[in-house]
mmCIF file of C-alpha atoms and ligand atoms in Angstrom:
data_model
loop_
_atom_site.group_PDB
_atom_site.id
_atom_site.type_symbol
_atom_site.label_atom_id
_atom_site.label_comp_id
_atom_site.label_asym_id
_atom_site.label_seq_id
_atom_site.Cartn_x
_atom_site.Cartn_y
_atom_site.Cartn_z
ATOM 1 C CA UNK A 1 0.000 0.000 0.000
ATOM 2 C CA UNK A 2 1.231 3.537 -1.203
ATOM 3 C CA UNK A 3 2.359 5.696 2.010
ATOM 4 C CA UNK A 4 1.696 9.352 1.203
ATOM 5 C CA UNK A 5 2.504 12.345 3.518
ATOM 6 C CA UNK A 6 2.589 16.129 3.929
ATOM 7 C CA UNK A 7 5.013 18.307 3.821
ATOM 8 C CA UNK A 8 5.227 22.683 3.208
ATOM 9 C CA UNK A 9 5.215 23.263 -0.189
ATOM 10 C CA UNK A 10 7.672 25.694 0.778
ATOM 11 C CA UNK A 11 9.260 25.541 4.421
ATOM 12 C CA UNK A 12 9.693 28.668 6.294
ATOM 13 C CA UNK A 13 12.775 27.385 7.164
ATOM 14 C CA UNK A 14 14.294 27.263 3.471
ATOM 15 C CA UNK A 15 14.989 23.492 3.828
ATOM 16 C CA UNK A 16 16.931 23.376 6.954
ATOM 17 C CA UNK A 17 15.273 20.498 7.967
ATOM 18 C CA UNK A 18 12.942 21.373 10.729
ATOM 19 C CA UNK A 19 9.911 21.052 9.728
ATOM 20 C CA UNK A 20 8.180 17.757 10.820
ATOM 21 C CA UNK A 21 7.617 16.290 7.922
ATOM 22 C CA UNK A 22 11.583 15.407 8.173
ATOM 23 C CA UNK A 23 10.899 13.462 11.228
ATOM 24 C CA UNK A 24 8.716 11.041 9.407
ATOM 25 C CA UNK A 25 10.620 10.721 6.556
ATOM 26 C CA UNK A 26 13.560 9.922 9.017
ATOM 27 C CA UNK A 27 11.131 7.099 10.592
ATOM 28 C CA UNK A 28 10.160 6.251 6.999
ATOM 29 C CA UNK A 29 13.925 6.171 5.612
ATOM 30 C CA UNK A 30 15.182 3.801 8.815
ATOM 31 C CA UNK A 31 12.588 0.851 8.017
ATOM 32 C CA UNK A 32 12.917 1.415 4.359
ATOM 33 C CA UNK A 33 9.686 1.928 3.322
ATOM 34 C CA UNK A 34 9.350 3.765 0.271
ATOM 35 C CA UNK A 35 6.521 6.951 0.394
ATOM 36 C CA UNK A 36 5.462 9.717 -1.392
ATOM 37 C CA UNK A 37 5.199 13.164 -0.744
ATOM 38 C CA UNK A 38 1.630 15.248 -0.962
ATOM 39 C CA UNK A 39 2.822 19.363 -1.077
ATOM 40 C CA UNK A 40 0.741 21.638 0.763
ATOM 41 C CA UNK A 41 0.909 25.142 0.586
ATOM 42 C CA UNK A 42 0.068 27.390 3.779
ATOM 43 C CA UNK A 43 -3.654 27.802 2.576
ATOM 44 C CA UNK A 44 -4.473 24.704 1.175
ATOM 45 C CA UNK A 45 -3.641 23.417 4.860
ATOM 46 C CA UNK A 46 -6.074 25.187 6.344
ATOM 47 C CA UNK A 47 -9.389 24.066 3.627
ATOM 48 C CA UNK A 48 -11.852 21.325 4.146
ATOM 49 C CA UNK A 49 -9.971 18.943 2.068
ATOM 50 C CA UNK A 50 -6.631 19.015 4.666
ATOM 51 C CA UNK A 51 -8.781 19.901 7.817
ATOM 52 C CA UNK A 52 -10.567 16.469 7.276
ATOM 53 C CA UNK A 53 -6.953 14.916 7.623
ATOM 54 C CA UNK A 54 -4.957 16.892 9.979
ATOM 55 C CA UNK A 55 -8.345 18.861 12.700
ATOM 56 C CA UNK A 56 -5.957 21.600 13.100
ATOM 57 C CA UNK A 57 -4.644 22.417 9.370
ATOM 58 C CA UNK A 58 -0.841 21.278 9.854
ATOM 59 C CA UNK A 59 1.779 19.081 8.317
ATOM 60 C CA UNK A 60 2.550 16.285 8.511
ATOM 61 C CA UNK A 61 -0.065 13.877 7.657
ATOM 62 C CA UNK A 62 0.376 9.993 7.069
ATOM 63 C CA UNK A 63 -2.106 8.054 4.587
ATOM 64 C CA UNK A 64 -1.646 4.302 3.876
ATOM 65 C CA UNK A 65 -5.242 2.745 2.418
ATOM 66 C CA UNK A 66 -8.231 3.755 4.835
ATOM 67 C CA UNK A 67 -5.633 4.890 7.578
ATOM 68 C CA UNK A 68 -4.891 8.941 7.805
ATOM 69 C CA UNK A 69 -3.221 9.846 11.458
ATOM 70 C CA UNK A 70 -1.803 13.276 12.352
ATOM 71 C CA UNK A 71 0.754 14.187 14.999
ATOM 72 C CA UNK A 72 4.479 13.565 13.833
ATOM 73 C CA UNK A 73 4.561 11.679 17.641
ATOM 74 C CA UNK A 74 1.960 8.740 16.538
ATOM 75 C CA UNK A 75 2.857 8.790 12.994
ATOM 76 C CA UNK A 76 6.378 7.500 14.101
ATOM 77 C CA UNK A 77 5.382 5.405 16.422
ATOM 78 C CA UNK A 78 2.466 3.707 14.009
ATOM 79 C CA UNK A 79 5.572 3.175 11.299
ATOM 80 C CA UNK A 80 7.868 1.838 14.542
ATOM 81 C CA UNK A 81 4.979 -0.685 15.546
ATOM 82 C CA UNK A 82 4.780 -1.531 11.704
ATOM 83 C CA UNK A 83 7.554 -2.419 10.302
ATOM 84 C CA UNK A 84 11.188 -3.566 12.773
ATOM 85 C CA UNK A 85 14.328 -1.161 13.184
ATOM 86 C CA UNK A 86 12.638 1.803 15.504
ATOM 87 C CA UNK A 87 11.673 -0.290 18.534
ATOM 88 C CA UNK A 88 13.219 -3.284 20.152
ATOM 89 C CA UNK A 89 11.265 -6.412 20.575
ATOM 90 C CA UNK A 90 12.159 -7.179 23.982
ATOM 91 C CA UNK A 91 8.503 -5.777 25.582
ATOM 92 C CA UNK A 92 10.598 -3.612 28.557
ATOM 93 C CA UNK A 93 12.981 -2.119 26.431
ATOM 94 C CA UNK A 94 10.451 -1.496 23.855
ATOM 95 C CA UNK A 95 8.038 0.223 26.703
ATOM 96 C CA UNK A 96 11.383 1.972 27.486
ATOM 97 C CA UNK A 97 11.857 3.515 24.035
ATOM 98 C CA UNK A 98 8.358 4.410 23.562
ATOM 99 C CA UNK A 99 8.944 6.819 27.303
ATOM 100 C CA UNK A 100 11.698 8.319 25.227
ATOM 101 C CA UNK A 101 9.639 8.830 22.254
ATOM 102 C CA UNK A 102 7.327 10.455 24.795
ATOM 103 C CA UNK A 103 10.297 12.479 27.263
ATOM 104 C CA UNK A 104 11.378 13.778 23.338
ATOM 105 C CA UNK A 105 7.608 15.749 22.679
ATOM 106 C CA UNK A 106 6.014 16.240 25.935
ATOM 107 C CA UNK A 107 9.327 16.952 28.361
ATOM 108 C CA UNK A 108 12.222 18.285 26.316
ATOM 109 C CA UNK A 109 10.424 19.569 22.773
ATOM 110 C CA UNK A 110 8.287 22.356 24.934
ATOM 111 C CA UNK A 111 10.801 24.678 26.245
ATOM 112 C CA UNK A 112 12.944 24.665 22.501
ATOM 113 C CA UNK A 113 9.646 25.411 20.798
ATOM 114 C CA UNK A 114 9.479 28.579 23.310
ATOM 115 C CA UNK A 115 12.520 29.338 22.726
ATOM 116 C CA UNK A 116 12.369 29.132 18.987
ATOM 117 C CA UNK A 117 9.064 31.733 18.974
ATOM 118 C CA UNK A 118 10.517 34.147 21.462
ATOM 119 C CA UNK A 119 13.482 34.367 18.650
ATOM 120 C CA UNK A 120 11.310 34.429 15.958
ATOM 121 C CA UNK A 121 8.101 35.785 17.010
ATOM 122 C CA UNK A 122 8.984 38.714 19.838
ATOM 123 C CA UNK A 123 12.344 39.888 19.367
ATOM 124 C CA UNK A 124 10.889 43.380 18.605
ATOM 125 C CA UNK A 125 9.116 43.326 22.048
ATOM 126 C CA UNK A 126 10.083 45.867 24.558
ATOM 127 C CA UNK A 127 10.439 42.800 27.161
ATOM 128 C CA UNK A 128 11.929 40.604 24.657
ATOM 129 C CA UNK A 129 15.802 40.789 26.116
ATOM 130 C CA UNK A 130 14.873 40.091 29.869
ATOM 131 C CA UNK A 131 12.536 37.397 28.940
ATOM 132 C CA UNK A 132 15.140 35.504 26.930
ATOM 133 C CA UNK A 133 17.698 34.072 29.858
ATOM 134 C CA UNK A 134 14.529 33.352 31.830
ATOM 135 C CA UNK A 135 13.130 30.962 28.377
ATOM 136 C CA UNK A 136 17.285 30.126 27.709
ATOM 137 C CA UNK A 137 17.343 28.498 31.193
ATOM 138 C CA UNK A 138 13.624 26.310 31.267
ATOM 139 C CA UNK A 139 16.133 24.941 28.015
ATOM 140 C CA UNK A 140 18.953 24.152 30.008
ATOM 141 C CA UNK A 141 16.367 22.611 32.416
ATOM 142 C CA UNK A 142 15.978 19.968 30.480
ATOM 143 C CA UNK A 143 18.977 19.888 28.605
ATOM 144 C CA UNK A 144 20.879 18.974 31.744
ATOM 145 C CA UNK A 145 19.083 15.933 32.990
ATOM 146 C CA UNK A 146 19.135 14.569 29.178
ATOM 147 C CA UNK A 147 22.985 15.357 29.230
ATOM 148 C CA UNK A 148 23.288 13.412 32.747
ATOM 149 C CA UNK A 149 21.254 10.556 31.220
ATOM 150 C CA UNK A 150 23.142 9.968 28.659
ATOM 151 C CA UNK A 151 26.113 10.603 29.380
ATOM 152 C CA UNK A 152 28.790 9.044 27.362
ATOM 153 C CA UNK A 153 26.254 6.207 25.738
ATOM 154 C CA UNK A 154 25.512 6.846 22.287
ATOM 155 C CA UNK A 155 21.613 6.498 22.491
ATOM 156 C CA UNK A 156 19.513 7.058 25.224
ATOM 157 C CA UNK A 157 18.747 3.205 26.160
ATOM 158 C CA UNK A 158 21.021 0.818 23.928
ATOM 159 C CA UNK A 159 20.373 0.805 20.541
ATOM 160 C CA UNK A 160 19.095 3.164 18.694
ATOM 161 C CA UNK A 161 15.203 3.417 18.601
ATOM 162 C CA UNK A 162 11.889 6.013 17.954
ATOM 163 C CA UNK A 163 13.102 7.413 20.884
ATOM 164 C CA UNK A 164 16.505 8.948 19.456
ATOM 165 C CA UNK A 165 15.010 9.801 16.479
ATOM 166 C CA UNK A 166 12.655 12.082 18.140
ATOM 167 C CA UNK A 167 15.091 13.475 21.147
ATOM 168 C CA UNK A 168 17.304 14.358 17.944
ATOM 169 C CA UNK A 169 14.613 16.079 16.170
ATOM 170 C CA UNK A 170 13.607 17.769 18.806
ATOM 171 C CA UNK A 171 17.592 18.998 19.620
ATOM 172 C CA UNK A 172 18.112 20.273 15.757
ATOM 173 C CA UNK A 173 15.830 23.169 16.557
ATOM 174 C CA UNK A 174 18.786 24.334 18.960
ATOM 175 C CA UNK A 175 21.417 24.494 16.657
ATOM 176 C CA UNK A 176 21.466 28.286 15.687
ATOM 177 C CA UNK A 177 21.080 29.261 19.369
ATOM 178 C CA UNK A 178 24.222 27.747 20.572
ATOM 179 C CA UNK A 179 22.872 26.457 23.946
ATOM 180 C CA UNK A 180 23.501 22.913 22.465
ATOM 181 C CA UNK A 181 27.219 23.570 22.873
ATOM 182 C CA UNK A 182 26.894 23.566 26.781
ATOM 183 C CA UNK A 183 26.547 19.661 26.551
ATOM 184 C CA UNK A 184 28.927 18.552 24.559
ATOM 185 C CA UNK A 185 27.638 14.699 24.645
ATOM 186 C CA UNK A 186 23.929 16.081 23.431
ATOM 187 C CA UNK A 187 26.274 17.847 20.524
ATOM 188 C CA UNK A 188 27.651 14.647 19.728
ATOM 189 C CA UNK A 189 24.513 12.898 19.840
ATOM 190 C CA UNK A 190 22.708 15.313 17.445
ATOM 191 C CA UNK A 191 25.480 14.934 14.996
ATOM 192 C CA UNK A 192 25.354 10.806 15.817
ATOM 193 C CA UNK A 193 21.522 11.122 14.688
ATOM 194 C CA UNK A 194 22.269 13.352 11.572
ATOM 195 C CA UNK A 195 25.146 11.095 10.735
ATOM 196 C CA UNK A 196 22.862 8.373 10.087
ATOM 197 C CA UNK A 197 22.330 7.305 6.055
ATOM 198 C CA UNK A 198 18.418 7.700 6.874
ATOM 199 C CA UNK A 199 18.768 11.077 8.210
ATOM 200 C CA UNK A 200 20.899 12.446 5.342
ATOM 201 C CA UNK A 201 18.235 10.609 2.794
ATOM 202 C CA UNK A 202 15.155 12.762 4.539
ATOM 203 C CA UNK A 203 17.076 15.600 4.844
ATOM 204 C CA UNK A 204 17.673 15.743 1.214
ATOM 205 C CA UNK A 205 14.533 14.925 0.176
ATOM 206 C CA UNK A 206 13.279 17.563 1.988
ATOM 207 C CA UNK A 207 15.959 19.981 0.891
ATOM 208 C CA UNK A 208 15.229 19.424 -2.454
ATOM 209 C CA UNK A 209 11.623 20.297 -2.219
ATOM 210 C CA UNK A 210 12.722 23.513 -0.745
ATOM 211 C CA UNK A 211 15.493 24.434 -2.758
ATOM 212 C CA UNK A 212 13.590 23.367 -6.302
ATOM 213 C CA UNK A 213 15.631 20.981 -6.879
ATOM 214 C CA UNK A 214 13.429 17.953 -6.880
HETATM 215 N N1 GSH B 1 2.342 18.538 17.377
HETATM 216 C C1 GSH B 1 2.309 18.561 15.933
HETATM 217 C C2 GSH B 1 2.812 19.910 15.484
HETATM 218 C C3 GSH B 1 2.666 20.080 13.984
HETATM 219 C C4 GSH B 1 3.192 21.423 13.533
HETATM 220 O O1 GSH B 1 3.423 22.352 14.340
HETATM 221 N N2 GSH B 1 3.402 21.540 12.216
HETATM 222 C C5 GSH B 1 3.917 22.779 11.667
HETATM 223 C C6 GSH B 1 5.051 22.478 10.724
HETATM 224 S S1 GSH B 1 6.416 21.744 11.548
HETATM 225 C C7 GSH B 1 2.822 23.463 10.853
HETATM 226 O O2 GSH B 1 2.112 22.819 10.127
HETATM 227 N N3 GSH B 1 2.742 24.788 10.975
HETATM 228 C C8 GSH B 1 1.818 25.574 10.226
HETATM 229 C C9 GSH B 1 0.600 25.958 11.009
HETATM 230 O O3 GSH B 1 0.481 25.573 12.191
HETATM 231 O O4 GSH B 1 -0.247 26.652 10.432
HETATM 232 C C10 GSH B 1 3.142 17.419 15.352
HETATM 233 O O5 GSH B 1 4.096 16.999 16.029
HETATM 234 O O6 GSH B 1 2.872 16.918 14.264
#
């Protein structure tokens, strides 16, 4: 069965790889599934024909037959239940990589998305430079613990699972602000993640699409 997803027609990022559409196609990439790609432009996300996909007119989507899901967090984990290579089959270390997957969105991605909209969103605000060590630190909140946890391992709990792919796509969003720097083993782990041949396949792909060269 065909797997189709969304992605920006054009990423207000310029192909840098953040949008979430890369996360899937990461997932996609490391079980070798093959999928295509369904281009949406800011509008057409937010019409009936998208809204009955995704209820809140975002990418990405995932369709596969009958089946359309939304959420970059259970489209990963549908394709890691799927098909093997994103989650162990021992059932503890499975439940352990799925709390990662979960730790990734709920726990660490919050903070970094603040972050990324008091950069992009309010840096004209009259409050905007004593408000930014205040949303720099709820980062290095989180950014410690992770950096204690994993300290010199190269994935959070053995091999590589769901759970990496998500903490790393979560981390990327730090790059341009530095912070990542302060923990040099979360540095390392980023550029472990990105290092991977099904990273630098959904990257490109992606790239491509935003650079017009596809
Ligand atoms: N929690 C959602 C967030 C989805 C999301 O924020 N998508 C962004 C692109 S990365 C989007 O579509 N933004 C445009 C908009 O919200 O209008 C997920 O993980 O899939």
């Amino acid at each position: 069965m065909t797997i189709t997803i969304t992605a920006f027609e054009r990423s207000p990022d310029g192909g840098k790889g953040l949008a979430r559409d890369t996360r899937v196609r990461w997932a996609l990439e490391e079980v070798g599934q093959p999928y295509e790609v369904r281009l949406v432009s800011f509008r057409a996300m937010k019409e009936p024909a998208h809204l009955a996909i995704h209820p809140f007119g975002q990418i990405p989507t995932y369709e596969e037959g009958g089946l359309a899901l939304f959420e970059t967090g259970a489209i990963v984990f549908h394709i890691a239940q799927r098909h093997a290579g994103l989650l162990p089959d021992d059932a503890d270390a499975r439940a352990r990589a799925i709390t990662w997957m979960f730790a990734a969105l709920n726990t660490v991605e919050p903070p970094i998305l603040e972050l990324a909209n008091a950069r992009l969103l309010e840096a004209n605000k009259p409050w905007h430079a004593a408000r930014m060590p205040m949303v720099e630190d709820r980062v290095r909140g989180r950014l410690k613990p992770l950096s204690a946890r994993l300290g010199d391992a190269d994935w959070l709990d053995g091999a590589f699972s769901a759970g990496d792919l998500l903490m790393a796509s979560v981390l990327l969003r730090l790059r341009s602000s530095g912070i990542l720097n302060e923990f040099p083993n979360l540095a390392a782990y980023l550029a472990r993640g990105e290092a991977r041949p099904a990273y630098k396949r959904a990257f490109d792909a992606q790239l491509a699409i935003n650079t017009g060269r596809n």
